[in-house]
Amino acid sequence: MCLGIPMQIQSVDGFVARCTAKGAEREVNLFMLQDETIGVGDYVVVHLGHAISRMSEDEAAAAWEIYDAILAAQDGDRVEV
């Protein structure tokens, strides 16, 4: 299963951004979003090192709630979403 991970942009240098999520930091390619205005503080969906879409902070938080529930279920904890 492949998932797009919500990440927040910390810095931008051309088509490369430093993004963070849950304490992890990654270099992300912004080329696929070249027609959008993307900046520090924005949230993007990252898949295989590429930002594939822009999202709101609320959408990112909702996605992380679901991902956290999936991870908790894998650990054997019961979580209601």
mmCIF file of N, CA, C and O in Angstrom:
data_model
loop_
_atom_site.group_PDB
_atom_site.id
_atom_site.type_symbol
_atom_site.label_atom_id
_atom_site.label_comp_id
_atom_site.label_asym_id
_atom_site.label_seq_id
_atom_site.Cartn_x
_atom_site.Cartn_y
_atom_site.Cartn_z
ATOM 1 N N MET A 1 0.848 -1.171 0.000
ATOM 2 C CA MET A 1 0.000 0.000 0.000
ATOM 3 C C MET A 1 0.897 1.238 0.000
ATOM 4 O O MET A 1 1.882 1.307 0.720
ATOM 5 N N CYS A 2 0.559 2.200 -0.819
ATOM 6 C CA CYS A 2 1.307 3.456 -0.894
ATOM 7 C C CYS A 2 0.460 4.581 -0.306
ATOM 8 O O CYS A 2 -0.727 4.665 -0.573
ATOM 9 N N LEU A 3 1.102 5.411 0.486
ATOM 10 C CA LEU A 3 0.407 6.538 1.095
ATOM 11 C C LEU A 3 1.141 7.826 0.786
ATOM 12 O O LEU A 3 2.365 7.855 0.726
ATOM 13 N N GLY A 4 0.373 8.888 0.627
ATOM 14 C CA GLY A 4 0.955 10.218 0.570
ATOM 15 C C GLY A 4 1.010 10.740 1.992
ATOM 16 O O GLY A 4 0.053 10.605 2.751
ATOM 17 N N ILE A 5 2.125 11.315 2.373
ATOM 18 C CA ILE A 5 2.320 11.766 3.747
ATOM 19 C C ILE A 5 2.214 13.288 3.818
ATOM 20 O O ILE A 5 2.935 13.987 3.102
ATOM 21 N N PRO A 6 1.354 13.810 4.680
ATOM 22 C CA PRO A 6 1.271 15.264 4.856
ATOM 23 C C PRO A 6 2.530 15.783 5.546
ATOM 24 O O PRO A 6 2.949 15.247 6.567
ATOM 25 N N MET A 7 3.128 16.812 4.957
ATOM 26 C CA MET A 7 4.316 17.420 5.535
ATOM 27 C C MET A 7 4.200 18.937 5.425
ATOM 28 O O MET A 7 3.566 19.451 4.509
ATOM 29 N N GLN A 8 4.861 19.626 6.360
ATOM 30 C CA GLN A 8 4.860 21.083 6.349
ATOM 31 C C GLN A 8 6.192 21.584 5.819
ATOM 32 O O GLN A 8 7.257 21.123 6.226
ATOM 33 N N ILE A 9 6.131 22.560 4.933
ATOM 34 C CA ILE A 9 7.335 23.128 4.333
ATOM 35 C C ILE A 9 8.027 24.059 5.324
ATOM 36 O O ILE A 9 7.403 24.951 5.891
ATOM 37 N N GLN A 10 9.327 23.827 5.499
ATOM 38 C CA GLN A 10 10.142 24.650 6.394
ATOM 39 C C GLN A 10 11.000 25.651 5.627
ATOM 40 O O GLN A 10 11.278 26.737 6.112
ATOM 41 N N SER A 11 11.450 25.258 4.429
ATOM 42 C CA SER A 11 12.240 26.167 3.591
ATOM 43 C C SER A 11 12.094 25.725 2.141
ATOM 44 O O SER A 11 11.792 24.566 1.856
ATOM 45 N N VAL A 12 12.303 26.681 1.233
ATOM 46 C CA VAL A 12 12.202 26.400 -0.197
ATOM 47 C C VAL A 12 13.424 26.973 -0.896
ATOM 48 O O VAL A 12 13.823 28.114 -0.642
ATOM 49 N N ASP A 13 14.002 26.160 -1.785
ATOM 50 C CA ASP A 13 15.128 26.598 -2.617
ATOM 51 C C ASP A 13 14.850 26.096 -4.029
ATOM 52 O O ASP A 13 15.128 24.935 -4.346
ATOM 53 N N GLY A 14 14.270 26.945 -4.864
ATOM 54 C CA GLY A 14 13.889 26.527 -6.208
ATOM 55 C C GLY A 14 12.787 25.491 -6.152
ATOM 56 O O GLY A 14 11.723 25.745 -5.595
ATOM 57 N N PHE A 15 13.052 24.309 -6.718
ATOM 58 C CA PHE A 15 12.064 23.226 -6.703
ATOM 59 C C PHE A 15 12.324 22.212 -5.590
ATOM 60 O O PHE A 15 11.798 21.098 -5.614
ATOM 61 N N VAL A 16 13.124 22.591 -4.596
ATOM 62 C CA VAL A 16 13.429 21.698 -3.484
ATOM 63 C C VAL A 16 12.995 22.353 -2.178
ATOM 64 O O VAL A 16 13.277 23.520 -1.934
ATOM 65 N N ALA A 17 12.286 21.588 -1.357
ATOM 66 C CA ALA A 17 11.833 22.093 -0.059
ATOM 67 C C ALA A 17 12.312 21.167 1.051
ATOM 68 O O ALA A 17 12.447 19.961 0.845
ATOM 69 N N ARG A 18 12.575 21.744 2.220
ATOM 70 C CA ARG A 18 12.809 20.945 3.432
ATOM 71 C C ARG A 18 11.458 20.900 4.128
ATOM 72 O O ARG A 18 10.854 21.937 4.397
ATOM 73 N N CYS A 19 10.982 19.694 4.395
ATOM 74 C CA CYS A 19 9.662 19.505 4.985
ATOM 75 C C CYS A 19 9.772 18.661 6.248
ATOM 76 O O CYS A 19 10.674 17.822 6.367
ATOM 77 N N THR A 20 8.834 18.882 7.169
ATOM 78 C CA THR A 20 8.815 18.102 8.401
ATOM 79 C C THR A 20 7.427 17.505 8.646
ATOM 80 O O THR A 20 6.415 18.053 8.215
ATOM 81 N N ALA A 21 7.453 16.384 9.358
ATOM 82 C CA ALA A 21 6.225 15.730 9.819
ATOM 83 C C ALA A 21 6.591 14.775 10.939
ATOM 84 O O ALA A 21 7.505 13.956 10.785
ATOM 85 N N LYS A 22 5.929 14.924 12.064
ATOM 86 C CA LYS A 22 6.113 14.009 13.196
ATOM 87 C C LYS A 22 7.589 13.873 13.594
ATOM 88 O O LYS A 22 8.067 12.798 13.907
ATOM 89 N N GLY A 23 8.333 14.976 13.523
ATOM 90 C CA GLY A 23 9.724 14.965 13.925
ATOM 91 C C GLY A 23 10.707 14.535 12.847
ATOM 92 O O GLY A 23 11.914 14.620 13.032
ATOM 93 N N ALA A 24 10.208 14.060 11.721
ATOM 94 C CA ALA A 24 11.075 13.668 10.612
ATOM 95 C C ALA A 24 11.229 14.844 9.656
ATOM 96 O O ALA A 24 10.292 15.602 9.440
ATOM 97 N N GLU A 25 12.411 14.978 9.084
ATOM 98 C CA GLU A 25 12.681 16.039 8.113
ATOM 99 C C GLU A 25 13.140 15.395 6.813
ATOM 100 O O GLU A 25 13.961 14.474 6.826
ATOM 101 N N ARG A 26 12.600 15.874 5.706
ATOM 102 C CA ARG A 26 12.942 15.306 4.402
ATOM 103 C C ARG A 26 13.120 16.417 3.373
ATOM 104 O O ARG A 26 12.504 17.471 3.467
ATOM 105 N N GLU A 27 13.922 16.131 2.360
ATOM 106 C CA GLU A 27 14.042 16.991 1.202
ATOM 107 C C GLU A 27 12.982 16.525 0.198
ATOM 108 O O GLU A 27 12.910 15.337 -0.111
ATOM 109 N N VAL A 28 12.186 17.462 -0.289
ATOM 110 C CA VAL A 28 11.044 17.130 -1.141
ATOM 111 C C VAL A 28 11.132 17.915 -2.443
ATOM 112 O O VAL A 28 11.395 19.121 -2.434
ATOM 113 N N ASN A 29 10.880 17.240 -3.552
ATOM 114 C CA ASN A 29 10.880 17.867 -4.858
ATOM 115 C C ASN A 29 9.516 18.524 -5.108
ATOM 116 O O ASN A 29 8.488 17.878 -4.967
ATOM 117 N N LEU A 30 9.524 19.804 -5.484
ATOM 118 C CA LEU A 30 8.291 20.564 -5.713
ATOM 119 C C LEU A 30 7.928 20.695 -7.191
ATOM 120 O O LEU A 30 6.973 21.386 -7.536
ATOM 121 N N PHE A 31 8.666 20.051 -8.066
ATOM 122 C CA PHE A 31 8.491 20.250 -9.502
ATOM 123 C C PHE A 31 7.060 20.010 -9.961
ATOM 124 O O PHE A 31 6.550 20.727 -10.824
ATOM 125 N N MET A 32 6.382 19.019 -9.406
ATOM 126 C CA MET A 32 5.012 18.710 -9.835
ATOM 127 C C MET A 32 4.024 19.818 -9.464
ATOM 128 O O MET A 32 2.925 19.868 -10.014
ATOM 129 N N LEU A 33 4.417 20.693 -8.566
ATOM 130 C CA LEU A 33 3.537 21.798 -8.152
ATOM 131 C C LEU A 33 4.058 23.139 -8.660
ATOM 132 O O LEU A 33 3.743 24.185 -8.103
ATOM 133 N N GLN A 34 4.835 23.115 -9.739
ATOM 134 C CA GLN A 34 5.477 24.330 -10.224
ATOM 135 C C GLN A 34 4.492 25.428 -10.631
ATOM 136 O O GLN A 34 4.862 26.597 -10.655
ATOM 137 N N ASP A 35 3.241 25.087 -10.925
ATOM 138 C CA ASP A 35 2.259 26.091 -11.313
ATOM 139 C C ASP A 35 1.505 26.665 -10.125
ATOM 140 O O ASP A 35 0.611 27.496 -10.299
ATOM 141 N N GLU A 36 1.839 26.221 -8.919
ATOM 142 C CA GLU A 36 1.188 26.712 -7.701
ATOM 143 C C GLU A 36 2.170 27.567 -6.906
ATOM 144 O O GLU A 36 3.376 27.396 -7.003
ATOM 145 N N THR A 37 1.611 28.482 -6.127
ATOM 146 C CA THR A 37 2.437 29.270 -5.226
ATOM 147 C C THR A 37 2.574 28.497 -3.922
ATOM 148 O O THR A 37 1.604 28.302 -3.205
ATOM 149 N N ILE A 38 3.776 28.015 -3.664
ATOM 150 C CA ILE A 38 4.060 27.205 -2.485
ATOM 151 C C ILE A 38 5.096 27.946 -1.651
ATOM 152 O O ILE A 38 6.078 28.451 -2.192
ATOM 153 N N GLY A 39 4.888 27.979 -0.332
ATOM 154 C CA GLY A 39 5.849 28.670 0.509
ATOM 155 C C GLY A 39 6.003 28.047 1.877
ATOM 156 O O GLY A 39 5.329 27.063 2.224
ATOM 157 N N VAL A 40 6.873 28.635 2.671
ATOM 158 C CA VAL A 40 7.131 28.169 4.032
ATOM 159 C C VAL A 40 5.823 28.202 4.823
ATOM 160 O O VAL A 40 5.064 29.160 4.756
ATOM 161 N N GLY A 41 5.575 27.110 5.540
ATOM 162 C CA GLY A 41 4.366 26.997 6.348
ATOM 163 C C GLY A 41 3.249 26.244 5.661
ATOM 164 O O GLY A 41 2.313 25.782 6.318
ATOM 165 N N ASP A 42 3.311 26.112 4.346
ATOM 166 C CA ASP A 42 2.285 25.371 3.607
ATOM 167 C C ASP A 42 2.425 23.877 3.874
ATOM 168 O O ASP A 42 3.495 23.389 4.240
ATOM 169 N N TYR A 43 1.327 23.169 3.659
ATOM 170 C CA TYR A 43 1.311 21.713 3.792
ATOM 171 C C TYR A 43 1.173 21.096 2.414
ATOM 172 O O TYR A 43 0.421 21.589 1.567
ATOM 173 N N VAL A 44 1.921 20.011 2.198
ATOM 174 C CA VAL A 44 1.870 19.281 0.937
ATOM 175 C C VAL A 44 1.757 17.789 1.220
ATOM 176 O O VAL A 44 2.150 17.312 2.288
ATOM 177 N N VAL A 45 1.212 17.069 0.244
ATOM 178 C CA VAL A 45 1.180 15.616 0.301
ATOM 179 C C VAL A 45 2.443 15.125 -0.401
ATOM 180 O O VAL A 45 2.686 15.475 -1.556
ATOM 181 N N VAL A 46 3.251 14.333 0.304
ATOM 182 C CA VAL A 46 4.520 13.853 -0.238
ATOM 183 C C VAL A 46 4.419 12.361 -0.522
ATOM 184 O O VAL A 46 4.009 11.576 0.334
ATOM 185 N N HIS A 47 4.801 11.993 -1.737
ATOM 186 C CA HIS A 47 4.816 10.592 -2.143
ATOM 187 C C HIS A 47 6.123 10.339 -2.888
ATOM 188 O O HIS A 47 6.420 11.011 -3.879
ATOM 189 N N LEU A 48 6.921 9.408 -2.396
ATOM 190 C CA LEU A 48 8.201 9.040 -3.013
ATOM 191 C C LEU A 48 9.100 10.252 -3.238
ATOM 192 O O LEU A 48 9.768 10.380 -4.262
ATOM 193 N N GLY A 49 9.106 11.167 -2.249
ATOM 194 C CA GLY A 49 10.009 12.310 -2.310
ATOM 195 C C GLY A 49 9.521 13.481 -3.132
ATOM 196 O O GLY A 49 10.232 14.470 -3.288
ATOM 197 N N HIS A 50 8.304 13.382 -3.658
ATOM 198 C CA HIS A 50 7.740 14.446 -4.480
ATOM 199 C C HIS A 50 6.457 14.981 -3.852
ATOM 200 O O HIS A 50 5.599 14.195 -3.432
ATOM 201 N N ALA A 51 6.324 16.300 -3.809
ATOM 202 C CA ALA A 51 5.064 16.904 -3.379
ATOM 203 C C ALA A 51 4.085 16.743 -4.537
ATOM 204 O O ALA A 51 4.363 17.176 -5.655
ATOM 205 N N ILE A 52 2.950 16.102 -4.262
ATOM 206 C CA ILE A 52 1.998 15.829 -5.343
ATOM 207 C C ILE A 52 0.759 16.696 -5.263
ATOM 208 O O ILE A 52 0.026 16.796 -6.241
ATOM 209 N N SER A 53 0.509 17.313 -4.103
ATOM 210 C CA SER A 53 -0.605 18.257 -3.993
ATOM 211 C C SER A 53 -0.440 19.098 -2.746
ATOM 212 O O SER A 53 0.269 18.727 -1.814
ATOM 213 N N ARG A 54 -1.105 20.222 -2.761
ATOM 214 C CA ARG A 54 -1.131 21.120 -1.613
ATOM 215 C C ARG A 54 -2.354 20.776 -0.782
ATOM 216 O O ARG A 54 -3.368 20.329 -1.313
ATOM 217 N N MET A 55 -2.265 20.961 0.522
ATOM 218 C CA MET A 55 -3.405 20.683 1.391
ATOM 219 C C MET A 55 -3.441 21.709 2.514
ATOM 220 O O MET A 55 -2.438 22.377 2.790
ATOM 221 N N SER A 56 -4.597 21.805 3.170
ATOM 222 C CA SER A 56 -4.733 22.734 4.285
ATOM 223 C C SER A 56 -4.182 22.104 5.563
ATOM 224 O O SER A 56 -3.985 20.887 5.640
ATOM 225 N N GLU A 57 -3.972 22.937 6.558
ATOM 226 C CA GLU A 57 -3.523 22.432 7.856
ATOM 227 C C GLU A 57 -4.551 21.464 8.441
ATOM 228 O O GLU A 57 -4.192 20.439 9.025
ATOM 229 N N ASP A 58 -5.842 21.773 8.281
ATOM 230 C CA ASP A 58 -6.900 20.889 8.788
ATOM 231 C C ASP A 58 -6.896 19.538 8.074
ATOM 232 O O ASP A 58 -7.082 18.489 8.710
ATOM 233 N N GLU A 59 -6.672 19.553 6.766
ATOM 234 C CA GLU A 59 -6.604 18.294 6.016
ATOM 235 C C GLU A 59 -5.405 17.462 6.462
ATOM 236 O O GLU A 59 -5.504 16.239 6.601
ATOM 237 N N ALA A 60 -4.279 18.131 6.707
ATOM 238 C CA ALA A 60 -3.085 17.420 7.176
ATOM 239 C C ALA A 60 -3.341 16.790 8.546
ATOM 240 O O ALA A 60 -2.987 15.631 8.779
ATOM 241 N N ALA A 61 -3.966 17.542 9.449
ATOM 242 C CA ALA A 61 -4.268 17.018 10.788
ATOM 243 C C ALA A 61 -5.222 15.831 10.710
ATOM 244 O O ALA A 61 -5.040 14.823 11.416
ATOM 245 N N ALA A 62 -6.223 15.919 9.847
ATOM 246 C CA ALA A 62 -7.180 14.813 9.693
ATOM 247 C C ALA A 62 -6.490 13.570 9.143
ATOM 248 O O ALA A 62 -6.755 12.444 9.599
ATOM 249 N N ALA A 63 -5.606 13.750 8.181
ATOM 250 C CA ALA A 63 -4.872 12.607 7.626
ATOM 251 C C ALA A 63 -4.009 11.959 8.701
ATOM 252 O O ALA A 63 -3.962 10.732 8.820
ATOM 253 N N TRP A 64 -3.316 12.778 9.522
ATOM 254 C CA TRP A 64 -2.466 12.219 10.575
ATOM 255 C C TRP A 64 -3.285 11.498 11.642
ATOM 256 O O TRP A 64 -2.828 10.511 12.214
ATOM 257 N N GLU A 65 -4.511 11.947 11.901
ATOM 258 C CA GLU A 65 -5.383 11.213 12.840
ATOM 259 C C GLU A 65 -5.626 9.799 12.322
ATOM 260 O O GLU A 65 -5.557 8.830 13.075
ATOM 261 N N ILE A 66 -5.907 9.698 11.034
ATOM 262 C CA ILE A 66 -6.161 8.381 10.430
ATOM 263 C C ILE A 66 -4.891 7.541 10.452
ATOM 264 O O ILE A 66 -4.920 6.360 10.834
ATOM 265 N N TYR A 67 -3.755 8.115 10.067
ATOM 266 C CA TYR A 67 -2.499 7.369 10.056
ATOM 267 C C TYR A 67 -2.126 6.908 11.468
ATOM 268 O O TYR A 67 -1.661 5.790 11.661
ATOM 269 N N ASP A 68 -2.331 7.778 12.463
ATOM 270 C CA ASP A 68 -2.041 7.388 13.849
ATOM 271 C C ASP A 68 -2.928 6.232 14.292
ATOM 272 O O ASP A 68 -2.481 5.328 15.000
ATOM 273 N N ALA A 69 -4.199 6.241 13.863
ATOM 274 C CA ALA A 69 -5.111 5.145 14.198
ATOM 275 C C ALA A 69 -4.648 3.841 13.548
ATOM 276 O O ALA A 69 -4.700 2.778 14.171
ATOM 277 N N ILE A 70 -4.198 3.918 12.310
ATOM 278 C CA ILE A 70 -3.690 2.725 11.616
ATOM 279 C C ILE A 70 -2.468 2.177 12.346
ATOM 280 O O ILE A 70 -2.364 0.969 12.594
ATOM 281 N N LEU A 71 -1.541 3.056 12.714
ATOM 282 C CA LEU A 71 -0.335 2.614 13.422
ATOM 283 C C LEU A 71 -0.671 2.013 14.782
ATOM 284 O O LEU A 71 -0.087 1.003 15.179
ATOM 285 N N ALA A 72 -1.625 2.620 15.487
ATOM 286 C CA ALA A 72 -2.031 2.089 16.787
ATOM 287 C C ALA A 72 -2.671 0.712 16.625
ATOM 288 O O ALA A 72 -2.418 -0.189 17.432
ATOM 289 N N ALA A 73 -3.463 0.526 15.585
ATOM 290 C CA ALA A 73 -4.111 -0.764 15.341
ATOM 291 C C ALA A 73 -3.065 -1.832 15.034
ATOM 292 O O ALA A 73 -3.203 -2.983 15.439
ATOM 293 N N GLN A 74 -2.008 -1.446 14.331
ATOM 294 C CA GLN A 74 -0.940 -2.403 14.047
ATOM 295 C C GLN A 74 -0.217 -2.827 15.308
ATOM 296 O O GLN A 74 0.301 -3.930 15.394
ATOM 297 N N ASP A 75 -0.176 -1.933 16.290
ATOM 298 C CA ASP A 75 0.472 -2.238 17.571
ATOM 299 C C ASP A 75 -0.460 -2.994 18.503
ATOM 300 O O ASP A 75 -0.083 -3.295 19.630
ATOM 301 N N GLY A 76 -1.703 -3.241 18.052
ATOM 302 C CA GLY A 76 -2.644 -3.981 18.866
ATOM 303 C C GLY A 76 -3.524 -3.125 19.759
ATOM 304 O O GLY A 76 -4.347 -3.648 20.501
ATOM 305 N N ASP A 77 -3.384 -1.821 19.678
ATOM 306 C CA ASP A 77 -4.239 -0.924 20.454
ATOM 307 C C ASP A 77 -5.542 -0.715 19.699
ATOM 308 O O ASP A 77 -5.566 -0.671 18.477
ATOM 309 N N ARG A 78 -6.616 -0.560 20.419
ATOM 310 C CA ARG A 78 -7.896 -0.288 19.774
ATOM 311 C C ARG A 78 -8.128 1.202 19.777
ATOM 312 O O ARG A 78 -8.121 1.845 20.817
ATOM 313 N N VAL A 79 -8.336 1.755 18.608
ATOM 314 C CA VAL A 79 -8.552 3.199 18.454
ATOM 315 C C VAL A 79 -9.796 3.418 17.631
ATOM 316 O O VAL A 79 -9.971 2.795 16.584
ATOM 317 N N GLU A 80 -10.677 4.293 18.104
ATOM 318 C CA GLU A 80 -11.868 4.634 17.326
ATOM 319 C C GLU A 80 -11.619 5.925 16.590
ATOM 320 O O GLU A 80 -11.059 6.865 17.134
ATOM 321 N N VAL A 81 -12.014 5.945 15.321
ATOM 322 C CA VAL A 81 -11.830 7.141 14.506
ATOM 323 C C VAL A 81 -13.166 7.783 14.234
ATOM 324 O O VAL A 81 -14.153 7.173 14.034
#
